[in-house]
PDB file of C-alpha atoms in Angstrom:
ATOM      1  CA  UNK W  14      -8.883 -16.897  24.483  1.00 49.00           C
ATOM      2  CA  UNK W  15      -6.889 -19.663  25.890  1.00 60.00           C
ATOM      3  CA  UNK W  16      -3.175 -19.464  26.801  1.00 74.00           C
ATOM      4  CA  UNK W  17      -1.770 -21.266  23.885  1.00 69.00           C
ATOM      5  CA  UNK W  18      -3.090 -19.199  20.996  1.00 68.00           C
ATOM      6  CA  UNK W  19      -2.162 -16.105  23.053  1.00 72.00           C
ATOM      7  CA  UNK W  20       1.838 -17.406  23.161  1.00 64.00           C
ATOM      8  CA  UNK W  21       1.476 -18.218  19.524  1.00 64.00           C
ATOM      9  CA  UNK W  22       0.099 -14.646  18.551  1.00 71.00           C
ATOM     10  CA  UNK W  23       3.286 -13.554  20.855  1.00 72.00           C
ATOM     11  CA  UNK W  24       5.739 -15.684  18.973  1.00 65.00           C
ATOM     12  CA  UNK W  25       4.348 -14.592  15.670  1.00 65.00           C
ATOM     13  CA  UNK W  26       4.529 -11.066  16.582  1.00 64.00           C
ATOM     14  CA  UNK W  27       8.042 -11.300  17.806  1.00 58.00           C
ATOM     15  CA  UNK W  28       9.054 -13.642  14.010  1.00 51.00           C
ATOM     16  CA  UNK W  29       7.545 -11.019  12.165  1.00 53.00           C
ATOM     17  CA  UNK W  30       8.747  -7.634  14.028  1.00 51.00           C
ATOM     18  CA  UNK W  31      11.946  -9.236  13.901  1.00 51.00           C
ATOM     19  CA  UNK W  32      12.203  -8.382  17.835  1.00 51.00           C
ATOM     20  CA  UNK W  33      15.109  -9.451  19.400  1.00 53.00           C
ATOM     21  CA  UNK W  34      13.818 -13.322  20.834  1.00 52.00           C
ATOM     22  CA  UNK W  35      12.144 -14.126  17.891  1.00 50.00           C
ATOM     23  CA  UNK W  36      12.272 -17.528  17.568  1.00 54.00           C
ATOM     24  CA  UNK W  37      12.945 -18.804  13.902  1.00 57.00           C
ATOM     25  CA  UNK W  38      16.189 -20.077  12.190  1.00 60.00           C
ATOM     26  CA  UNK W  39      19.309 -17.532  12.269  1.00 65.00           C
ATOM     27  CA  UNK W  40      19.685 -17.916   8.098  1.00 68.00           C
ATOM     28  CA  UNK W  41      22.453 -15.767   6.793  1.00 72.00           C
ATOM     29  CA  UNK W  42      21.661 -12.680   4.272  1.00 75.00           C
ATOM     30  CA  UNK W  43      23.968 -13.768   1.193  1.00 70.00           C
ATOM     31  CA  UNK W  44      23.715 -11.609  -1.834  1.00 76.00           C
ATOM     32  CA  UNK W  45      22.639 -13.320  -4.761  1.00 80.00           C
ATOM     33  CA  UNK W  46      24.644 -11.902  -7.938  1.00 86.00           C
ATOM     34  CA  UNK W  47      22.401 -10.696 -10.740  1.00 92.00           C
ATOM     35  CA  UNK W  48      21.701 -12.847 -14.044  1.00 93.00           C
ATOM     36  CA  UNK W  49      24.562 -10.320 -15.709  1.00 95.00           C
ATOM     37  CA  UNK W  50      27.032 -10.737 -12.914  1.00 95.00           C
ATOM     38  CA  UNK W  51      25.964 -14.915 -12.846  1.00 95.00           C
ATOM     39  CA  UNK W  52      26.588 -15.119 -16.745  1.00 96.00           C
ATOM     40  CA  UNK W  53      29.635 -12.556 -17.237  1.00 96.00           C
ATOM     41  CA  UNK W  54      31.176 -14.692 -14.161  1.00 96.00           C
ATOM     42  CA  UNK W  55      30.542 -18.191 -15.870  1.00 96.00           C
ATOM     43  CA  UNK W  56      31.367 -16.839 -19.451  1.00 97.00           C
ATOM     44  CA  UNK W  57      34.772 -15.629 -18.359  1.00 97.00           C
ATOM     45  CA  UNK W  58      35.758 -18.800 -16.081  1.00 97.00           C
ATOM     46  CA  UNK W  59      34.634 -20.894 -19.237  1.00 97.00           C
ATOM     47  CA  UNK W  60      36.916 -18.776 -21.291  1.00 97.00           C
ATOM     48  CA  UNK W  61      39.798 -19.576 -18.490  1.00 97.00           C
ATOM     49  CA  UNK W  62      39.762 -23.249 -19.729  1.00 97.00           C
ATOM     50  CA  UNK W  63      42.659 -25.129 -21.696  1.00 97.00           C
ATOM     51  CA  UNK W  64      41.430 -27.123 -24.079  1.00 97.00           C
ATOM     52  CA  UNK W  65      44.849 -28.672 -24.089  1.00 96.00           C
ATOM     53  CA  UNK W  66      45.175 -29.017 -20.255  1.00 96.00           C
ATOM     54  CA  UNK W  67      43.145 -31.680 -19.152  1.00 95.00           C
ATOM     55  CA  UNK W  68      41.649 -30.915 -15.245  1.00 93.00           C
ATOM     56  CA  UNK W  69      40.300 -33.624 -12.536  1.00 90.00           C
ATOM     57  CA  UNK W  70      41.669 -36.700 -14.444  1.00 88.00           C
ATOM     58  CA  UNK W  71      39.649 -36.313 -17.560  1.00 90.00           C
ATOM     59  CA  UNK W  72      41.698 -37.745 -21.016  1.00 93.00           C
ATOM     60  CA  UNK W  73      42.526 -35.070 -23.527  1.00 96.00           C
ATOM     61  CA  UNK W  74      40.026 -36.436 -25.767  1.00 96.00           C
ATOM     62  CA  UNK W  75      37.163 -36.034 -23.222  1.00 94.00           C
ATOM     63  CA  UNK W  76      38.451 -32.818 -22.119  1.00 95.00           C
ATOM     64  CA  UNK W  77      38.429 -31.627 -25.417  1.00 97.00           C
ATOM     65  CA  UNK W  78      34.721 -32.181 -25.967  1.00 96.00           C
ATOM     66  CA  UNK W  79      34.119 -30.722 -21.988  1.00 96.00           C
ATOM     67  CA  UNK W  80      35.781 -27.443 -22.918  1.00 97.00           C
ATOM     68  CA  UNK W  81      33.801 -27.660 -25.995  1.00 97.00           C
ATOM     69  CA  UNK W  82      30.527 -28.015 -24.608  1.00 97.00           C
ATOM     70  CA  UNK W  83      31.189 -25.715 -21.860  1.00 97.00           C
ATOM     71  CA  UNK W  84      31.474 -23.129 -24.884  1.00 97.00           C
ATOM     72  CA  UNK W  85      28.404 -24.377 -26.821  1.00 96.00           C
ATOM     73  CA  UNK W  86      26.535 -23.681 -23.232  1.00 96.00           C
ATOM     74  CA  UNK W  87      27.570 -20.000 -22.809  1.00 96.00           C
ATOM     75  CA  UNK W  88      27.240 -19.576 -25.812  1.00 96.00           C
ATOM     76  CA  UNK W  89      23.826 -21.003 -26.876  1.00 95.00           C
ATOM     77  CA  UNK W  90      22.154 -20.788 -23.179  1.00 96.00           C
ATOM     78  CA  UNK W  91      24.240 -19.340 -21.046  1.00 96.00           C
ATOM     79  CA  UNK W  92      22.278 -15.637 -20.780  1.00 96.00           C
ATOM     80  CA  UNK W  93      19.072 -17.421 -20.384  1.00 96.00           C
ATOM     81  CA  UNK W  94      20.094 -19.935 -18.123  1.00 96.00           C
ATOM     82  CA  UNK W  95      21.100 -17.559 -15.577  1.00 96.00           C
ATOM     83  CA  UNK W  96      18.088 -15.379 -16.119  1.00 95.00           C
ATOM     84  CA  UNK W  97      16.032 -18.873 -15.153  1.00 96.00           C
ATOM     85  CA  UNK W  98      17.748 -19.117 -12.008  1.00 94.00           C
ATOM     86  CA  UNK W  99      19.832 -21.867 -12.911  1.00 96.00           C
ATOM     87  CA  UNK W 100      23.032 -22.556 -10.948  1.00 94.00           C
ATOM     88  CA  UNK W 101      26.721 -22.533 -10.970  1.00 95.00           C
ATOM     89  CA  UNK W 102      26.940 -26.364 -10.343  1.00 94.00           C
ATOM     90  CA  UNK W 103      23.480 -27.384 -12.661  1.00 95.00           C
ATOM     91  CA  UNK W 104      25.337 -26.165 -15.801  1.00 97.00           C
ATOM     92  CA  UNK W 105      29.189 -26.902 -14.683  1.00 97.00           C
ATOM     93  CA  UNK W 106      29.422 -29.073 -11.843  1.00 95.00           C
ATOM     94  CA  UNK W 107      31.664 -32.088 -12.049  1.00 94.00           C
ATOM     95  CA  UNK W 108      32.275 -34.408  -9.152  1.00 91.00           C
ATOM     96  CA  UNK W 109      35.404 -32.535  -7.085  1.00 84.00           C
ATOM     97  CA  UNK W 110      36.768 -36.602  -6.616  1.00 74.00           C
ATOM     98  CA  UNK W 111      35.365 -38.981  -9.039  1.00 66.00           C
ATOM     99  CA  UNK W 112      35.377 -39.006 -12.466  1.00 59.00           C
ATOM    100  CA  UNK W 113      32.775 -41.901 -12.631  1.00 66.00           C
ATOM    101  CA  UNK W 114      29.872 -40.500 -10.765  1.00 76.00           C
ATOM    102  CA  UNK W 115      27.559 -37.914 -12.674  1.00 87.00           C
ATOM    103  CA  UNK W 116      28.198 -34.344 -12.821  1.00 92.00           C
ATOM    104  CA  UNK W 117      25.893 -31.326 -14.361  1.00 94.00           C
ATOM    105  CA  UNK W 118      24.700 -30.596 -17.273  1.00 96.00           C
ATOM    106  CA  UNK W 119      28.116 -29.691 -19.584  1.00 96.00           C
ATOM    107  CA  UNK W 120      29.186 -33.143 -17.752  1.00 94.00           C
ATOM    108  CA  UNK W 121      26.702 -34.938 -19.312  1.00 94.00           C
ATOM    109  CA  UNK W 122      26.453 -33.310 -22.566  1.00 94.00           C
ATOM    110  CA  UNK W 123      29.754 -35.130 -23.842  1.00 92.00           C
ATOM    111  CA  UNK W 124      29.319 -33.692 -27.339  1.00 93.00           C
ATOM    112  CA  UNK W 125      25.979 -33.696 -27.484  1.00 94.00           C
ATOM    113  CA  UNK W 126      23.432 -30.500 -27.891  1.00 94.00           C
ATOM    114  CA  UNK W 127      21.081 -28.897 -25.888  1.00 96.00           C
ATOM    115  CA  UNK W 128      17.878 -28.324 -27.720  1.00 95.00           C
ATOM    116  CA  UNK W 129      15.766 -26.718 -25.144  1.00 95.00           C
ATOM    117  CA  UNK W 130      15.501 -25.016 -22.102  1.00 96.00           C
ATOM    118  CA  UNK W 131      13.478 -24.018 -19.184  1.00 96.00           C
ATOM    119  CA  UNK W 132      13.190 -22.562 -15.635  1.00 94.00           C
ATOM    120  CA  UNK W 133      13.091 -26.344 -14.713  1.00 96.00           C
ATOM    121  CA  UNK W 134      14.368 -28.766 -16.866  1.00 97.00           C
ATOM    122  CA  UNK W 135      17.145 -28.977 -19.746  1.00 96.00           C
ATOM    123  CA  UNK W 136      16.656 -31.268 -22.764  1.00 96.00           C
ATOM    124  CA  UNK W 137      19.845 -32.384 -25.078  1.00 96.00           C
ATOM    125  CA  UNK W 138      20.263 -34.693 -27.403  1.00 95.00           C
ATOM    126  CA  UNK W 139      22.617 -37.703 -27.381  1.00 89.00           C
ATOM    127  CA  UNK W 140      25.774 -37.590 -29.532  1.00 87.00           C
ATOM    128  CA  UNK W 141      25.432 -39.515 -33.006  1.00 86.00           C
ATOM    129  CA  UNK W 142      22.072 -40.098 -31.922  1.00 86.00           C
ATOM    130  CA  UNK W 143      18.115 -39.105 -31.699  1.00 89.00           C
ATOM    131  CA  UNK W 144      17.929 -39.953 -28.300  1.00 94.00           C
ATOM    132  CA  UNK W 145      16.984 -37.220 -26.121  1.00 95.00           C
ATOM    133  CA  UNK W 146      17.414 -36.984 -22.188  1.00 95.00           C
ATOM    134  CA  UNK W 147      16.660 -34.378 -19.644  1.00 95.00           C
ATOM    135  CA  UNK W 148      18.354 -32.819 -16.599  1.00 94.00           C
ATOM    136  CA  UNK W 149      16.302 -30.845 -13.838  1.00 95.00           C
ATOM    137  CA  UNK W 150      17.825 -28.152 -12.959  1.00 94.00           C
ATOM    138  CA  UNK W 151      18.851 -28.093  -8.725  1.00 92.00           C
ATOM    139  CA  UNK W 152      19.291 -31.962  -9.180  1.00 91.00           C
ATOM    140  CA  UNK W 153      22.959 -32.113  -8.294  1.00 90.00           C
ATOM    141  CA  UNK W 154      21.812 -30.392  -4.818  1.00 87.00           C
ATOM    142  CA  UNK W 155      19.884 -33.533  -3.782  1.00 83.00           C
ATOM    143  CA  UNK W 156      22.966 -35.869  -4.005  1.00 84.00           C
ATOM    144  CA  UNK W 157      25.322 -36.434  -1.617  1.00 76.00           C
ATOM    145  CA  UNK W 158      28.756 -36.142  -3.707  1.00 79.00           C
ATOM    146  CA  UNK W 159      30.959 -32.588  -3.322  1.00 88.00           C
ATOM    147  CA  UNK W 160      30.587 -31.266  -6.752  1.00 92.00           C
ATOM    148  CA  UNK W 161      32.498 -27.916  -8.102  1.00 93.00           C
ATOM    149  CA  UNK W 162      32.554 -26.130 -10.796  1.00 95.00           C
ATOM    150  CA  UNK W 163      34.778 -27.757 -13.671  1.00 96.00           C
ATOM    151  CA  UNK W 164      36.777 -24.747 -13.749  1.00 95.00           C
ATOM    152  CA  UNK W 165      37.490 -25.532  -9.764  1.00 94.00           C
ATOM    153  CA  UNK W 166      38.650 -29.594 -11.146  1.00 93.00           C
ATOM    154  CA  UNK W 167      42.471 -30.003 -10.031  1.00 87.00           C
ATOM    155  CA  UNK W 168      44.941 -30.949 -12.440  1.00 81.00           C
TER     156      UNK W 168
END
């Protein structure tokens, strides 16, 4: 055989023994909490929010229907969500600086309802409306903007 599929057989061997050498990327082992932990996390930090103490700029009006929401999404989703693998920041994410740039998916709901659910895509309805839109879950991890969870939103 010739000398380059003998090195790759050698690097393979060494990525897969996990030999000291290997050559691959160096990726961090970071527990992932379990749908129970994800959920019983959220549901409590959802619970931790003031309906009457607006966070990251939002009026009281607005942050009444946020906190709201937030609520209807535990609530109605939130056990299912995190057994679909959906995130911290697809369900709650809000911009950490902005107020006008888009958040996740209790960002966007803004009184509206959720009316289904999948591994990859939410669908909610508009308020006051029959309009229906869709959010894909991991979409926030694509843009650019810091977002946090709104729990995380300053005052």
């Amino acid at each position: 055989m010739g000398r380059w599929l003998d090195l790759a057989k050698e690097i393979d061997g060494r990525a897969t023994a996990g030999q000291a050498g290997a050559i691959g990327p160096s990726v961090p082992i970071v527990p992932t909490p379990s749908p129970r932990d994800l959920f019983l996390s959220w549901d409590k930090s959802v619970a931790s929010l003031d309906p009457d103490k607006p966070l990251g700029g939002h009026a009281p009006d607005r942050w009444r229907r946020i906190v709201g929401d937030c609520d209807r999404l535990i609530v109605d989703f939130g056990k299912g969500a995190a057994s679909l693998g959906w995130s911290t920041l697809d369900l709650f994410g809000f911009p950490a600086r902005d107020c006008d740039t888009i958040g996740g998916l209790a960002w966007r709901l803004d009184g509206g309802r959720i009316i289904a659910m999948d591994g990859h895509v939410a669908t909610y309805r508009w308020p006051f409306s029959d309009k229906t839109s869709r959010f894909a879950k991991s979409y926030l991890a694509g843009l650019a903007s810091p977002f946090v969870p709104v729990w995380e939103l300053s005052e």
